[in-house]
GROMACS .gro file of C-alpha atoms in nm:
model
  324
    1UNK     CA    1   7.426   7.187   5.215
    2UNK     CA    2   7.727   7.214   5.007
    3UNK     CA    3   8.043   7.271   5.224
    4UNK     CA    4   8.384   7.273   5.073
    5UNK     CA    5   8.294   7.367   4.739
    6UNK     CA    6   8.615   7.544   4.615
    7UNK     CA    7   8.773   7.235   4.703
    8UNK     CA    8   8.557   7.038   4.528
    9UNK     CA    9   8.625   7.220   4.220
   10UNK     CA   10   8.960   7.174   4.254
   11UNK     CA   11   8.912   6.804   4.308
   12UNK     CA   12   8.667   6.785   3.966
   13UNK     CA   13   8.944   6.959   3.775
   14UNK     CA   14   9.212   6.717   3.839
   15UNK     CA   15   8.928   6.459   3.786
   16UNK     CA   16   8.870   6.574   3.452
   17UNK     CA   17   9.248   6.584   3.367
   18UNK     CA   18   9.294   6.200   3.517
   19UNK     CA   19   9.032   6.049   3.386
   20UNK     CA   20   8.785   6.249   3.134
   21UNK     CA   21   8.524   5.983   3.028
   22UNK     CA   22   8.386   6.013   3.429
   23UNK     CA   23   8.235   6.345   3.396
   24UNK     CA   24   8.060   6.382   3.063
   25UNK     CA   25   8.184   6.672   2.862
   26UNK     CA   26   7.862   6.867   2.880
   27UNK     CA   27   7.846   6.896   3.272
   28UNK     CA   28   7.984   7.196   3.405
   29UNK     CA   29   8.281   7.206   3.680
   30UNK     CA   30   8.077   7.407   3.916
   31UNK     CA   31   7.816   7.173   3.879
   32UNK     CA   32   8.016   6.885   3.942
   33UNK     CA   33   8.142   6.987   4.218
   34UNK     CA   34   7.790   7.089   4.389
   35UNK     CA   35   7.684   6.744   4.339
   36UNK     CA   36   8.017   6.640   4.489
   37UNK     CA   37   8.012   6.869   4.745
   38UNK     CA   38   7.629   6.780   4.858
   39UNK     CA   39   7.729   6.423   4.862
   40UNK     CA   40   8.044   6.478   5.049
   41UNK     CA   41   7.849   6.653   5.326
   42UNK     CA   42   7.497   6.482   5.339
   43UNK     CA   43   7.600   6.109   5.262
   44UNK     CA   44   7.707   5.847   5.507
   45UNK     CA   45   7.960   5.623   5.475
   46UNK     CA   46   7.885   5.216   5.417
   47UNK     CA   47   8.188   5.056   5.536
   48UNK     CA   48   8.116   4.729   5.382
   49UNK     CA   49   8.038   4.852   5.043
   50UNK     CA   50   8.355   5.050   5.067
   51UNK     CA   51   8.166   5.370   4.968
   52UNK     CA   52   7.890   5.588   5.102
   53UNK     CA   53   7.513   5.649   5.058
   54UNK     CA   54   7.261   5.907   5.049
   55UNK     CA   55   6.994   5.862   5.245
   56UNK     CA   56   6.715   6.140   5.251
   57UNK     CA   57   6.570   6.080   5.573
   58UNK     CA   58   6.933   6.077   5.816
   59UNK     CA   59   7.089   6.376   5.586
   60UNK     CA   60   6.818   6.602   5.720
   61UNK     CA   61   6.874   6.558   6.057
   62UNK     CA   62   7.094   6.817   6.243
   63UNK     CA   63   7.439   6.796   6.421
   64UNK     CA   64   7.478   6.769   6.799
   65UNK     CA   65   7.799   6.673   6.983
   66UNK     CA   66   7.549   6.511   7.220
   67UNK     CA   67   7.294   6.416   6.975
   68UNK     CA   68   6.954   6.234   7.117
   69UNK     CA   69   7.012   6.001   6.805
   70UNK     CA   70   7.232   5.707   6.679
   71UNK     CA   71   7.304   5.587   6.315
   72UNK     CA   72   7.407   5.295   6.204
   73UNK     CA   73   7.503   5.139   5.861
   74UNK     CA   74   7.504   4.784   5.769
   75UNK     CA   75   7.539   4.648   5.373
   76UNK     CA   76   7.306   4.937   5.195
   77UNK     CA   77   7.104   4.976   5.523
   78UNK     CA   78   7.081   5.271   5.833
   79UNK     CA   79   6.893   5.233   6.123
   80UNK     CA   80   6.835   5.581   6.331
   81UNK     CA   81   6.844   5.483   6.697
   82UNK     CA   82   6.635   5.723   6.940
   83UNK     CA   83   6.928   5.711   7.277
   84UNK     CA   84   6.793   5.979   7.490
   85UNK     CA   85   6.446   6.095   7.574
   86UNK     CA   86   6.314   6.296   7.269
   87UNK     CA   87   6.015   6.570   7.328
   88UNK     CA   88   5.748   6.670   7.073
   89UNK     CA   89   5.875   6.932   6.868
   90UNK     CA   90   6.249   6.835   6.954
   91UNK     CA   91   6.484   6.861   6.661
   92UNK     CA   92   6.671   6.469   6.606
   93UNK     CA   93   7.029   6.497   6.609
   94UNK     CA   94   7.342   6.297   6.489
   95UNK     CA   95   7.679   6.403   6.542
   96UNK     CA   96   7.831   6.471   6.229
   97UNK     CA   97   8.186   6.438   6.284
   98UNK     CA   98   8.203   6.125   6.575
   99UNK     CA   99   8.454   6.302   6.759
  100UNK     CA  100   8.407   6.178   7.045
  101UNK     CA  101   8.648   6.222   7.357
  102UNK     CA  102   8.779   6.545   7.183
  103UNK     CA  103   8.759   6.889   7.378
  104UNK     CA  104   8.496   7.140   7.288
  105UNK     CA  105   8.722   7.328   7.049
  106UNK     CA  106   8.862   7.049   6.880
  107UNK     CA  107   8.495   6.948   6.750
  108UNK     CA  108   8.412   7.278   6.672
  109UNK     CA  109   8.758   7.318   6.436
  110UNK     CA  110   8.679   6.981   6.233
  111UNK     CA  111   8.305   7.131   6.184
  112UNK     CA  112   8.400   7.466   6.083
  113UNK     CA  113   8.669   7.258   5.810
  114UNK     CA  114   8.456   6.960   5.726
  115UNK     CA  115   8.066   7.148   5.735
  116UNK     CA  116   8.139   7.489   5.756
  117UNK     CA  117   7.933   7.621   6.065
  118UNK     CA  118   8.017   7.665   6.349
  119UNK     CA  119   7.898   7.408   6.646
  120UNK     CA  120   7.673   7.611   6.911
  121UNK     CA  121   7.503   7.292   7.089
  122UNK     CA  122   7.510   7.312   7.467
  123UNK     CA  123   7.835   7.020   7.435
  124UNK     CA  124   8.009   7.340   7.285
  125UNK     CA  125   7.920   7.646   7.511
  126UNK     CA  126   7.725   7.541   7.830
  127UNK     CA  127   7.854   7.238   7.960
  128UNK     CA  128   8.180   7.090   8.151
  129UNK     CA  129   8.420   7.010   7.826
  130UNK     CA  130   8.501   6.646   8.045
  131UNK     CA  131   8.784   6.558   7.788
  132UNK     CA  132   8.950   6.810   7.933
  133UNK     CA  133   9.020   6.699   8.279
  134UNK     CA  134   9.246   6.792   8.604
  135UNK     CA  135   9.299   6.732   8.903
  136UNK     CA  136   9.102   6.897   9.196
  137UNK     CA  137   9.342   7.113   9.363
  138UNK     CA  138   9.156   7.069   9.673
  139UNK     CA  139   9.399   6.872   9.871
  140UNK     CA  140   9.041   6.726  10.065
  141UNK     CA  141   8.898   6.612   9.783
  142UNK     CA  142   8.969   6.314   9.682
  143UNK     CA  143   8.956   6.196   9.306
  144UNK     CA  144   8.773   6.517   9.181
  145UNK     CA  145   8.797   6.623   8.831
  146UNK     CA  146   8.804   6.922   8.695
  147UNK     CA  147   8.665   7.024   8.349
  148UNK     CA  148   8.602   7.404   8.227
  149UNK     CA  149   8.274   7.522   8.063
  150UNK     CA  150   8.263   7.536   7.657
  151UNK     CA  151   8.558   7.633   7.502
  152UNK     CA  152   8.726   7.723   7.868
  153UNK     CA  153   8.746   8.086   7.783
  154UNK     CA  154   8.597   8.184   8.128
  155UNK     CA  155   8.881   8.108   8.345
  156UNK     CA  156   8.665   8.111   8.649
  157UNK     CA  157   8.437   7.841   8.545
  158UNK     CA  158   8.682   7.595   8.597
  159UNK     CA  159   8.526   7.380   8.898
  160UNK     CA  160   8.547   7.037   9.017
  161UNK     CA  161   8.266   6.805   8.930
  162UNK     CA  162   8.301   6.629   9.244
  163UNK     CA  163   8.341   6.927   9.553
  164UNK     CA  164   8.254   7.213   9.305
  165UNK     CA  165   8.493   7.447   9.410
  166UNK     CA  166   8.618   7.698   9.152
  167UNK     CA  167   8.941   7.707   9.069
  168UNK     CA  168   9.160   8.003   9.220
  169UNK     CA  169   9.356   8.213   8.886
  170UNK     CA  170   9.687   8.059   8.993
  171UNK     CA  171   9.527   7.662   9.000
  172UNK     CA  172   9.369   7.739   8.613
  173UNK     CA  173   9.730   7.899   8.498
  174UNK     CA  174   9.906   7.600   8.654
  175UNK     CA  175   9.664   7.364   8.435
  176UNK     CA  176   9.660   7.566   8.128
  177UNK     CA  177  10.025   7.565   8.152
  178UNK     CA  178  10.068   7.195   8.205
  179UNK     CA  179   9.836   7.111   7.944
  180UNK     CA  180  10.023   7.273   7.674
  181UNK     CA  181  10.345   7.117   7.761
  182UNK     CA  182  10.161   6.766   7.756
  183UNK     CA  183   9.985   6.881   7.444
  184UNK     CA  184  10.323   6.932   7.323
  185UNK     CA  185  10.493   6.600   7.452
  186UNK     CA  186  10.168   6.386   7.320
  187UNK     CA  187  10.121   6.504   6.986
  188UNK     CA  188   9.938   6.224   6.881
  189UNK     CA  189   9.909   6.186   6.500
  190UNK     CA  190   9.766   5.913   6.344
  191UNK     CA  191   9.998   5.579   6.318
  192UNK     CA  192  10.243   5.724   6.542
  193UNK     CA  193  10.285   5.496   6.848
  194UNK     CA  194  10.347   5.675   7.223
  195UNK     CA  195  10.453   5.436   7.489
  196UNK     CA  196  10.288   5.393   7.725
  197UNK     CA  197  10.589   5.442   7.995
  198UNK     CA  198  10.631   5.841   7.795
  199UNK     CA  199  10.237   5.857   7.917
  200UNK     CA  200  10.308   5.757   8.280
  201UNK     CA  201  10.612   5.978   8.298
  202UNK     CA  202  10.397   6.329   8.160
  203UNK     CA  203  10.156   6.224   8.457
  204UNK     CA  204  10.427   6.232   8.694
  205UNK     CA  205  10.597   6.525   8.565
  206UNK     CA  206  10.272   6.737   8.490
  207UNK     CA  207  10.069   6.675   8.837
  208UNK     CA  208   9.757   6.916   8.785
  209UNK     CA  209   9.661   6.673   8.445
  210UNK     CA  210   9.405   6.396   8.533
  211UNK     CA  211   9.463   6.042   8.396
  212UNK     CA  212   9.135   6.108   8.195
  213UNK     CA  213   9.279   6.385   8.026
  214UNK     CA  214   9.216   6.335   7.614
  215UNK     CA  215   9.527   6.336   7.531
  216UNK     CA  216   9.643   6.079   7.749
  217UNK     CA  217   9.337   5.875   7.633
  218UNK     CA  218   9.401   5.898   7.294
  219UNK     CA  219   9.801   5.775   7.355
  220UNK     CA  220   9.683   5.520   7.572
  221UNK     CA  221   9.368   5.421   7.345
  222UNK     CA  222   9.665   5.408   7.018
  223UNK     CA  223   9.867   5.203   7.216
  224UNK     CA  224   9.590   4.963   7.304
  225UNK     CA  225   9.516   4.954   6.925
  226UNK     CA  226   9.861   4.844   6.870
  227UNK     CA  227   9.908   4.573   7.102
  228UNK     CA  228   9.551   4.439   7.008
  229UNK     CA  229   9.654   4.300   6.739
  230UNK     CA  230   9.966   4.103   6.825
  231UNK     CA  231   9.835   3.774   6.993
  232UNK     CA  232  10.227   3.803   7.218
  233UNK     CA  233  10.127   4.149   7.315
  234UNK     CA  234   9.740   4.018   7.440
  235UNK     CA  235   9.811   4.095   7.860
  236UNK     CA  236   9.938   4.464   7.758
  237UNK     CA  237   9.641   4.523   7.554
  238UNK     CA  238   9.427   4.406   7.814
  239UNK     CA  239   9.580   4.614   8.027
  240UNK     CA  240   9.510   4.958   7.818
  241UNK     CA  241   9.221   4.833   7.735
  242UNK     CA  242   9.087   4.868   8.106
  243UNK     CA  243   9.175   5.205   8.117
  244UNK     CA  244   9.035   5.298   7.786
  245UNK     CA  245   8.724   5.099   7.903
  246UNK     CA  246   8.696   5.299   8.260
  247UNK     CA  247   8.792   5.641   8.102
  248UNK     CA  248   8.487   5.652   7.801
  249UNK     CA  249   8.234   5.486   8.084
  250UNK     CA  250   8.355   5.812   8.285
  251UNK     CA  251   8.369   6.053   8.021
  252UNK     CA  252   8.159   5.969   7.779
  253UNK     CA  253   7.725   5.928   7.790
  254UNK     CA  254   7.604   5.628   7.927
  255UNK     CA  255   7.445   5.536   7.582
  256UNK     CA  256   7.745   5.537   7.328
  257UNK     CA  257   7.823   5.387   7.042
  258UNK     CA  258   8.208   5.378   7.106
  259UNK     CA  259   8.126   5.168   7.417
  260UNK     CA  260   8.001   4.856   7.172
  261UNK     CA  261   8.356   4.874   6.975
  262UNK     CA  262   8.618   4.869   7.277
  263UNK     CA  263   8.397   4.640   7.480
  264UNK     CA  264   8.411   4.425   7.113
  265UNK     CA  265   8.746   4.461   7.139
  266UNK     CA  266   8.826   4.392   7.516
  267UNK     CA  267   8.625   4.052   7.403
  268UNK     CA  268   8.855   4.010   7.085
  269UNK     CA  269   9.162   4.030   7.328
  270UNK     CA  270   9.032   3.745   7.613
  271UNK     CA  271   9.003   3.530   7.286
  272UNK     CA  272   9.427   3.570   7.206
  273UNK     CA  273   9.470   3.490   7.603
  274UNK     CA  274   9.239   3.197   7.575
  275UNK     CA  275   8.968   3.319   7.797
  276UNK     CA  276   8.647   3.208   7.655
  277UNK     CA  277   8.431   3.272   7.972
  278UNK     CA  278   8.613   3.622   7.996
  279UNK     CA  279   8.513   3.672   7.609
  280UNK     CA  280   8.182   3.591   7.628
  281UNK     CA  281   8.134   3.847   7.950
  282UNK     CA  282   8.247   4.122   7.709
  283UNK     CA  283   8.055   4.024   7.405
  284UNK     CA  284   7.733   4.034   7.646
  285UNK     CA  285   7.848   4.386   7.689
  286UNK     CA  286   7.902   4.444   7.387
  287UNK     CA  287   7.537   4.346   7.311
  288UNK     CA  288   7.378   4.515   7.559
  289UNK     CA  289   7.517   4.816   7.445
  290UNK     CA  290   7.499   4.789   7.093
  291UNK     CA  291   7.065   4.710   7.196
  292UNK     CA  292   7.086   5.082   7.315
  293UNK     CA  293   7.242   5.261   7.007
  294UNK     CA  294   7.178   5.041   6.721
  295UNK     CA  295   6.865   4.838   6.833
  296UNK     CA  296   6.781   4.509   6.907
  297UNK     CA  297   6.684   4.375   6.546
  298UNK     CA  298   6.932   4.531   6.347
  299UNK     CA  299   7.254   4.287   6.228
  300UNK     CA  300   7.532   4.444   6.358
  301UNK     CA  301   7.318   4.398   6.704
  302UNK     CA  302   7.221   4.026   6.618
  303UNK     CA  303   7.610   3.963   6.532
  304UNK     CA  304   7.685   4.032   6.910
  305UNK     CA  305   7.424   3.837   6.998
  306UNK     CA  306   7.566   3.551   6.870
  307UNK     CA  307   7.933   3.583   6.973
  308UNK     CA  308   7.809   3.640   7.335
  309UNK     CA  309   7.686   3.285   7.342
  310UNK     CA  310   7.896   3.083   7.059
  311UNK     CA  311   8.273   3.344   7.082
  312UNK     CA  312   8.547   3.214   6.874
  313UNK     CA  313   8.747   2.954   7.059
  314UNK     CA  314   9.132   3.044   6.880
  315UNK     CA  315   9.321   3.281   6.707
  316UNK     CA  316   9.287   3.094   6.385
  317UNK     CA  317   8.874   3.095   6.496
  318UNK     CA  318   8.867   3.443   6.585
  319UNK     CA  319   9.059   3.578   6.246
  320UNK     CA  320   8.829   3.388   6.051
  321UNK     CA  321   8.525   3.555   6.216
  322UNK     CA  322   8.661   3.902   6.190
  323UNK     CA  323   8.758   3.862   5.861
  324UNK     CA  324   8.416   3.726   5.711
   0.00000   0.00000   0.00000
């Protein structure tokens, strides 16, 4: 496929103007930018290259926002991972865009921008949209969540996971309502930095909006991010960490890829707070989980492997690992 081709034009234009020797003077704009636009779309990116690749195999595969497959790139290499239970004839999916703990309509925006179609997988019309979550009205249930169906247009499939009771008109206009206003009040744009007290005080003020919500997540998860990497800042990012931790095990599949990276992370952190037991606990989880989505024999795998029996034993250790 060739999405975004009128902006790929545009881009080969300016190209042209920049630098001219990079597309010979024989090839034709619209050409250009089909080969642009088929590479932008198809190829996958090889982080330690700092570039992408085409491979012909993974570019065929289709896009799920629960996909029954996992990719992953290492140097000039990419494994496909089988992670759920595949039947004869079953298409293999991918998800295309890694959006992971973002609600139904969210997804289906970036795909209609970035790919052009619209997303129609079960994720998208069928199933609870979990990133969305509230709190079961039902004052005798305790702890239930409550998710809509698809995009939530159905205002009386909103139900609780747990007691699955359906929410009365005036309980979904309450949450819609409250979930605006925290929309609003958590804008959350990348390398702007919520604290974490604003977070705690939108979950007092807006009481229908579960902690799991994805917008809190994602001010929480940023936070986390940030105090990750100062070494003076290692019990708060423990602390976000946890609830980052609990809320993908919750929200997300069982077998995900995201899971490897913040239990990597949560390892990373016991290192600045000098426990080496406590990191190698996490890097075990780490490679358990990365044995589920990447495989046990490919390196990113076998680099877990190693740090959950030798971690780094300092800061000065641990930056020099990380930064190989």
């Amino acid at each position: 496929s060739q999405a975004n081709l009128p902006r790929c034009v545009e881009a080969v234009e300016k190209t042209k103007k920049i630098c001219p020797l990079l597309i010979p003077s024989n090839v034709d704009s619209i050409l250009a930018a089909k080969v642009l636009a088929a590479l932008n779309t198809n190829s996958h990116e090889l982080e330690e290259l700092g570039g992408s690749g085409l491979f012909l195999l993974a570019c065929t595969m289709e896009h799920n926002c629960s996909p029954n497959c996992n990719f992953t790139t290492h140097g000039d290499t990419i494994w496909l991972t089988a992670i759920k239970s595949i039947s004869e004839g079953e298409p293999l999916s991918i998800d295309y865009g890694n959006n992971f703990y973002r609600p139904a309509l969210e997804r289906r925006k970036d795909l209609e921008e970035t790919y052009e179609f619209e997303c129609n997988c079960m994720a998208c019309t069928v199933l609870p949209d979990l990133p969305r979550a509230f709190k079961c009205p039902s004052p005798v249930c305790l702890g239930g969540r409550v998710s809509p169906v698809g995009l939530g247009n159905d205002v009386s499939k909103f139900s609780c996971l747990k007691c699955k009771q359906i929410c009365s008109e005036n309980n979904v206009e309450v949450m819609l309502s409250e979930e605006k206003l925290l929309m609003d009040h958590l804008d959350v744009e990348e390398g702007i930095f919520i604290h974490p007290t604003e977070v705690e005080q939108c979950l007092n003020k807006f009481e229908s909006i579960h902690s799991f919500h994805h917008a809190v997540f994602w001010a929480l998860e940023g936070a986390a991010q940030v105090y990750a990497t100062d070494p003076q800042c290692s019990e708060e990012a423990e602390k976000y960490l946890e609830y980052v931790i609990g809320a993908v095990e919750e929200i997300l599949p069982i077998i995900h890829h995201e899971k490897v990276i913040y239990f990597d992370m949560m390892a990373q952190v016991k290192v600045l707070k000098g426990d080496i037991e406590g990191a190698k606990f996490w890097y075990d989880k780490a490679y358990q989980a990365s044995k589920s989505v990447s495989g046990a024999d490919t390196v990113p795998t076998l680099v877990l492997s190693e740090l959950s029996h030798k971690p780094p034993n300092s800061v000065e250790e641990l930056v020099k690992r990380y930064n190989k």
